[in-house]
Amino acid sequence: LEVRGRELESQVEQRTIDLMNTQETLRQREMEKAITTERNRLARELHDSVTQSLYSLTLFSEAARHMAEEMGEENIEQYIGQIGVIGQQALKEMRLLVYELQPPELEREGLVRALRKRLEAVEGRAGVEARLEVDEFVKLPGVVEQELYRIAQEALNNALKHAAAGSVVLYLRQSNGSIEMEIVDDGVGFNPEITPDRGGMGLKSMRDRAEHIGGSVTIRSQPGEGTSVKVSVQQKTVDDQRSETGPKS
């Protein structure tokens, strides 16, 4: 019986190890699948944005060349100017996509540092005047920082890709019992009531992320007057998130 007992213990131990190995393998596969999905998304973005912009650039360049041959130098200025505009936009979008391939480690860096690095690496290099204003902002639970960062990322992407903004300010503050983040740009603006989720802008995604952490998003914009995206999360909700994710006794 003693020998049989040891054999059973050995079998249980081996099966436990096998189960753990299987779980680790499945976890690795899920991680690889997620990475592949994200890279495919970025590849599609690269094709749909930068590739198309560069293709348009070549068309305008070819048109300018033919006009130079057939009509002399008259009326070429508009084509050359358009080449410059498209080239600048392609460069902005390329830098943005490259940055997204190397997302910050929020858990290690924290929200404030991650946002500052984003503004320096993308907006700063794209010629957009960008600044981050922080009002005694404390470290938040990981899930809250993650969702706030993704909302900020979406709003900043819109300012860069759709709004043609020359400047953007990102505010982080705590007031009246709530955590607030606001992204304000001086771009072309739009009417949120007419276009509540304009293609590619991710407005619904921002609202969904805010709701996930018990917050809300307010979008203010008018054509020609820039855009403000404001996220508010009640301090009590943040404290509840911290309690849920904190160490268990």
Short mmCIF file of C-alpha atoms in Angstrom, two decimals:
data_model
loop_
_atom_site.label_atom_id
_atom_site.label_comp_id
_atom_site.label_asym_id
_atom_site.label_seq_id
_atom_site.Cartn_x
_atom_site.Cartn_y
_atom_site.Cartn_z
CA LEU A 1 0.00 0.00 0.00
CA GLU A 2 2.83 2.35 0.84
CA VAL A 3 4.44 1.74 -2.56
CA ARG A 4 1.10 2.20 -4.30
CA GLY A 5 0.55 5.43 -2.39
CA ARG A 6 3.92 6.79 -3.51
CA GLU A 7 3.11 5.83 -7.11
CA LEU A 8 -0.20 7.67 -6.94
CA GLU A 9 1.49 10.74 -5.45
CA SER A 10 4.06 10.65 -8.24
CA GLN A 11 1.33 10.37 -10.86
CA VAL A 12 -0.61 13.27 -9.36
CA GLU A 13 2.54 15.37 -9.22
CA GLN A 14 3.37 14.58 -12.84
CA ARG A 15 -0.16 15.34 -14.00
CA THR A 16 -0.07 18.62 -12.10
CA ILE A 17 3.18 19.53 -13.86
CA ASP A 18 1.69 18.51 -17.21
CA LEU A 19 -1.39 20.64 -16.53
CA MET A 20 0.74 23.65 -15.60
CA ASN A 21 2.82 23.19 -18.75
CA THR A 22 -0.33 22.98 -20.85
CA GLN A 23 -1.71 26.14 -19.26
CA GLU A 24 1.57 27.95 -19.89
CA THR A 25 1.56 26.79 -23.51
CA LEU A 26 -2.00 28.04 -23.97
CA ARG A 27 -1.09 31.34 -22.34
CA GLN A 28 1.87 31.75 -24.66
CA ARG A 29 -0.28 30.95 -27.68
CA GLU A 30 -2.89 33.51 -26.63
CA MET A 31 -0.16 36.09 -26.15
CA GLU A 32 1.33 35.33 -29.56
CA LYS A 33 -2.14 35.52 -31.10
CA ALA A 34 -2.72 38.92 -29.51
CA ILE A 35 0.65 40.17 -30.75
CA THR A 36 -0.07 38.90 -34.26
CA THR A 37 -3.51 40.52 -34.25
CA GLU A 38 -2.04 43.85 -33.17
CA ARG A 39 0.72 43.71 -35.76
CA ASN A 40 -1.84 42.89 -38.45
CA ARG A 41 -3.88 45.89 -37.36
CA LEU A 42 -0.84 48.12 -37.61
CA ALA A 43 -0.02 46.66 -41.01
CA ARG A 44 -3.52 47.53 -42.23
CA GLU A 45 -3.18 51.03 -40.79
CA LEU A 46 0.17 51.37 -42.52
CA HIS A 47 -1.36 50.31 -45.83
CA ASP A 48 -4.49 52.43 -45.50
CA SER A 49 -2.77 55.62 -44.36
CA VAL A 50 0.93 55.96 -45.14
CA THR A 51 0.94 53.79 -48.26
CA GLN A 52 -2.00 55.67 -49.76
CA SER A 53 -0.45 59.02 -48.88
CA LEU A 54 2.83 58.07 -50.49
CA TYR A 55 1.00 56.78 -53.56
CA SER A 56 -0.83 60.10 -53.86
CA LEU A 57 2.53 61.81 -53.51
CA THR A 58 3.87 59.96 -56.53
CA LEU A 59 0.76 60.84 -58.58
CA PHE A 60 1.09 64.55 -57.86
CA SER A 61 4.79 64.38 -58.59
CA GLU A 62 4.12 62.73 -61.93
CA ALA A 63 1.44 65.29 -62.76
CA ALA A 64 3.86 68.11 -61.96
CA ARG A 65 6.50 66.55 -64.18
CA HIS A 66 4.13 66.23 -67.14
CA MET A 67 2.87 69.77 -66.69
CA ALA A 68 6.42 71.05 -66.61
CA GLU A 69 7.07 69.32 -69.92
CA GLU A 70 3.86 70.38 -71.66
CA MET A 71 2.97 73.77 -70.22
CA GLY A 72 6.14 75.21 -68.81
CA GLU A 73 6.25 76.35 -65.20
CA GLU A 74 2.79 77.93 -64.99
CA ASN A 75 0.21 76.35 -62.62
CA ILE A 76 2.79 73.94 -61.20
CA GLU A 77 2.92 75.62 -57.79
CA GLN A 78 -0.35 74.05 -56.62
CA TYR A 79 0.91 70.56 -57.41
CA ILE A 80 4.25 71.11 -55.73
CA GLY A 81 2.48 72.52 -52.68
CA GLN A 82 0.20 69.50 -52.48
CA ILE A 83 3.22 67.21 -52.67
CA GLY A 84 4.64 68.92 -49.60
CA VAL A 85 1.39 68.65 -47.65
CA ILE A 86 0.96 64.96 -48.41
CA GLY A 87 4.59 64.24 -47.64
CA GLN A 88 4.31 65.90 -44.23
CA GLN A 89 1.14 63.97 -43.40
CA ALA A 90 2.74 60.69 -44.44
CA LEU A 91 5.70 61.45 -42.19
CA LYS A 92 3.44 62.20 -39.22
CA GLU A 93 1.48 59.00 -39.67
CA MET A 94 4.62 56.91 -40.11
CA ARG A 95 6.08 58.24 -36.86
CA LEU A 96 2.80 57.54 -35.11
CA LEU A 97 2.68 53.94 -36.33
CA VAL A 98 6.29 53.32 -35.41
CA TYR A 99 5.60 54.60 -31.89
CA GLU A 100 2.57 52.33 -31.57
CA LEU A 101 4.78 49.34 -32.35
CA GLN A 102 6.68 50.11 -29.14
CA PRO A 103 4.00 50.96 -26.55
CA PRO A 104 5.17 52.16 -23.12
CA GLU A 105 5.17 49.91 -20.08
CA LEU A 106 2.56 51.73 -18.04
CA GLU A 107 3.03 49.61 -14.93
CA ARG A 108 6.71 50.53 -14.79
CA GLU A 109 6.61 54.10 -16.11
CA GLY A 110 3.26 55.36 -14.83
CA LEU A 111 0.66 57.38 -16.72
CA VAL A 112 2.31 60.80 -16.51
CA ARG A 113 5.69 59.67 -17.77
CA ALA A 114 4.12 57.55 -20.53
CA LEU A 115 2.07 60.49 -21.79
CA ARG A 116 5.07 62.82 -21.67
CA LYS A 117 7.13 60.34 -23.70
CA ARG A 118 4.32 60.05 -26.23
CA LEU A 119 4.09 63.83 -26.71
CA GLU A 120 7.85 64.11 -27.13
CA ALA A 121 8.20 61.13 -29.48
CA VAL A 122 5.23 61.79 -31.77
CA GLU A 123 3.74 65.28 -31.55
CA GLY A 124 7.06 66.98 -30.82
CA ARG A 125 8.80 65.38 -33.80
CA ALA A 126 5.80 66.06 -36.05
CA GLY A 127 6.09 69.80 -35.46
CA VAL A 128 3.01 70.02 -33.23
CA GLU A 129 3.38 72.26 -30.18
CA ALA A 130 2.46 69.93 -27.32
CA ARG A 131 2.55 70.23 -23.56
CA LEU A 132 1.42 68.25 -20.55
CA GLU A 133 0.02 70.05 -17.51
CA VAL A 134 -0.26 67.97 -14.33
CA ASP A 135 -1.96 69.19 -11.16
CA GLU A 136 -0.72 67.09 -8.22
CA PHE A 137 -1.66 63.88 -9.98
CA VAL A 138 -1.20 60.69 -7.96
CA LYS A 139 -0.51 57.19 -9.25
CA LEU A 140 -3.72 55.37 -10.12
CA PRO A 141 -4.67 51.68 -10.25
CA GLY A 142 -3.24 49.92 -13.29
CA VAL A 143 -6.55 49.40 -15.07
CA VAL A 144 -7.45 53.09 -14.69
CA GLU A 145 -4.09 54.28 -16.01
CA GLN A 146 -4.32 51.82 -18.90
CA GLU A 147 -7.73 53.05 -20.05
CA LEU A 148 -6.86 56.73 -19.56
CA TYR A 149 -3.71 56.27 -21.61
CA ARG A 150 -5.62 54.59 -24.45
CA ILE A 151 -8.22 57.36 -24.47
CA ALA A 152 -5.49 60.00 -24.56
CA GLN A 153 -3.76 58.10 -27.34
CA GLU A 154 -6.95 58.02 -29.42
CA ALA A 155 -7.61 61.73 -28.90
CA LEU A 156 -4.01 62.65 -29.73
CA ASN A 157 -4.10 60.46 -32.84
CA ASN A 158 -7.23 62.28 -34.00
CA ALA A 159 -5.58 65.66 -33.47
CA LEU A 160 -2.58 64.52 -35.48
CA LYS A 161 -4.30 62.63 -38.30
CA HIS A 162 -7.69 64.30 -38.76
CA ALA A 163 -7.66 67.73 -37.12
CA ALA A 164 -4.44 69.15 -38.63
CA ALA A 165 -3.75 70.64 -35.20
CA GLY A 166 -0.83 72.98 -34.67
CA SER A 167 -0.90 72.66 -30.90
CA VAL A 168 -2.32 70.32 -28.28
CA VAL A 169 -2.47 70.51 -24.48
CA LEU A 170 -3.10 67.52 -22.22
CA TYR A 171 -4.34 68.24 -18.69
CA LEU A 172 -4.32 65.82 -15.75
CA ARG A 173 -5.96 67.03 -12.57
CA GLN A 174 -7.89 66.07 -9.46
CA SER A 175 -10.77 68.32 -8.48
CA ASN A 176 -14.19 68.14 -6.84
CA GLY A 177 -13.74 64.50 -5.90
CA SER A 178 -12.90 63.32 -9.39
CA ILE A 179 -9.94 62.49 -11.62
CA GLU A 180 -9.98 64.48 -14.86
CA MET A 181 -8.01 64.20 -18.07
CA GLU A 182 -8.59 66.64 -20.92
CA ILE A 183 -7.01 66.83 -24.37
CA VAL A 184 -7.47 70.17 -26.16
CA ASP A 185 -6.33 70.87 -29.73
CA ASP A 186 -6.60 73.85 -32.07
CA GLY A 187 -7.45 71.78 -35.14
CA VAL A 188 -10.23 72.05 -37.70
CA GLY A 189 -12.87 70.71 -35.33
CA PHE A 190 -16.14 68.98 -36.23
CA ASN A 191 -19.77 68.77 -35.12
CA PRO A 192 -20.13 65.81 -32.71
CA GLU A 193 -23.92 65.83 -33.07
CA ILE A 194 -23.81 65.45 -36.84
CA THR A 195 -20.90 63.01 -36.86
CA PRO A 196 -21.12 61.22 -33.48
CA ASP A 197 -18.55 58.58 -34.43
CA ARG A 198 -16.89 59.74 -37.61
CA GLY A 199 -14.96 57.00 -39.39
CA GLY A 200 -11.57 56.28 -37.88
CA MET A 201 -11.92 58.66 -34.93
CA GLY A 202 -12.71 56.02 -32.31
CA LEU A 203 -15.17 58.16 -30.34
CA LYS A 204 -17.20 55.12 -29.29
CA SER A 205 -14.03 53.34 -28.23
CA MET A 206 -13.11 56.25 -25.97
CA ARG A 207 -16.54 56.21 -24.35
CA ASP A 208 -16.41 52.44 -23.87
CA ARG A 209 -13.01 52.67 -22.20
CA ALA A 210 -14.22 55.41 -19.87
CA GLU A 211 -17.29 53.38 -18.91
CA HIS A 212 -15.04 50.40 -18.19
CA ILE A 213 -13.47 52.35 -15.31
CA GLY A 214 -16.73 53.97 -14.21
CA GLY A 215 -16.07 57.28 -15.96
CA SER A 216 -17.54 59.40 -18.73
CA VAL A 217 -16.30 61.28 -21.79
CA THR A 218 -17.41 64.75 -22.86
CA ILE A 219 -16.48 65.89 -26.36
CA ARG A 220 -16.76 69.56 -27.29
CA SER A 221 -15.97 70.68 -30.81
CA GLN A 222 -17.14 72.96 -33.58
CA PRO A 223 -15.87 73.33 -37.14
CA GLY A 224 -12.94 75.72 -37.11
CA GLU A 225 -12.75 75.89 -33.30
CA GLY A 226 -10.70 72.86 -32.30
CA THR A 227 -11.70 69.95 -30.08
CA SER A 228 -11.77 69.13 -26.37
CA VAL A 229 -11.98 65.55 -25.10
CA LYS A 230 -12.56 65.40 -21.34
CA VAL A 231 -12.62 62.23 -19.23
CA SER A 232 -13.96 62.28 -15.67
CA VAL A 233 -13.74 59.44 -13.16
CA GLN A 234 -15.07 59.78 -9.62
CA GLN A 235 -12.41 59.44 -6.92
CA LYS A 236 -14.58 56.87 -5.11
CA THR A 237 -14.62 54.70 -8.24
CA VAL A 238 -10.83 54.96 -8.46
CA ASP A 239 -10.51 53.96 -4.79
CA ASP A 240 -12.78 50.97 -5.40
CA GLN A 241 -10.59 49.92 -8.33
CA ARG A 242 -7.52 50.22 -6.11
CA SER A 243 -9.13 48.04 -3.43
CA GLU A 244 -10.11 45.38 -5.96
CA THR A 245 -6.62 45.18 -7.46
CA GLY A 246 -4.69 45.62 -4.23
CA PRO A 247 -3.04 42.82 -2.26
CA LYS A 248 -5.37 40.38 -0.57
CA SER A 249 -4.93 39.67 3.14
#
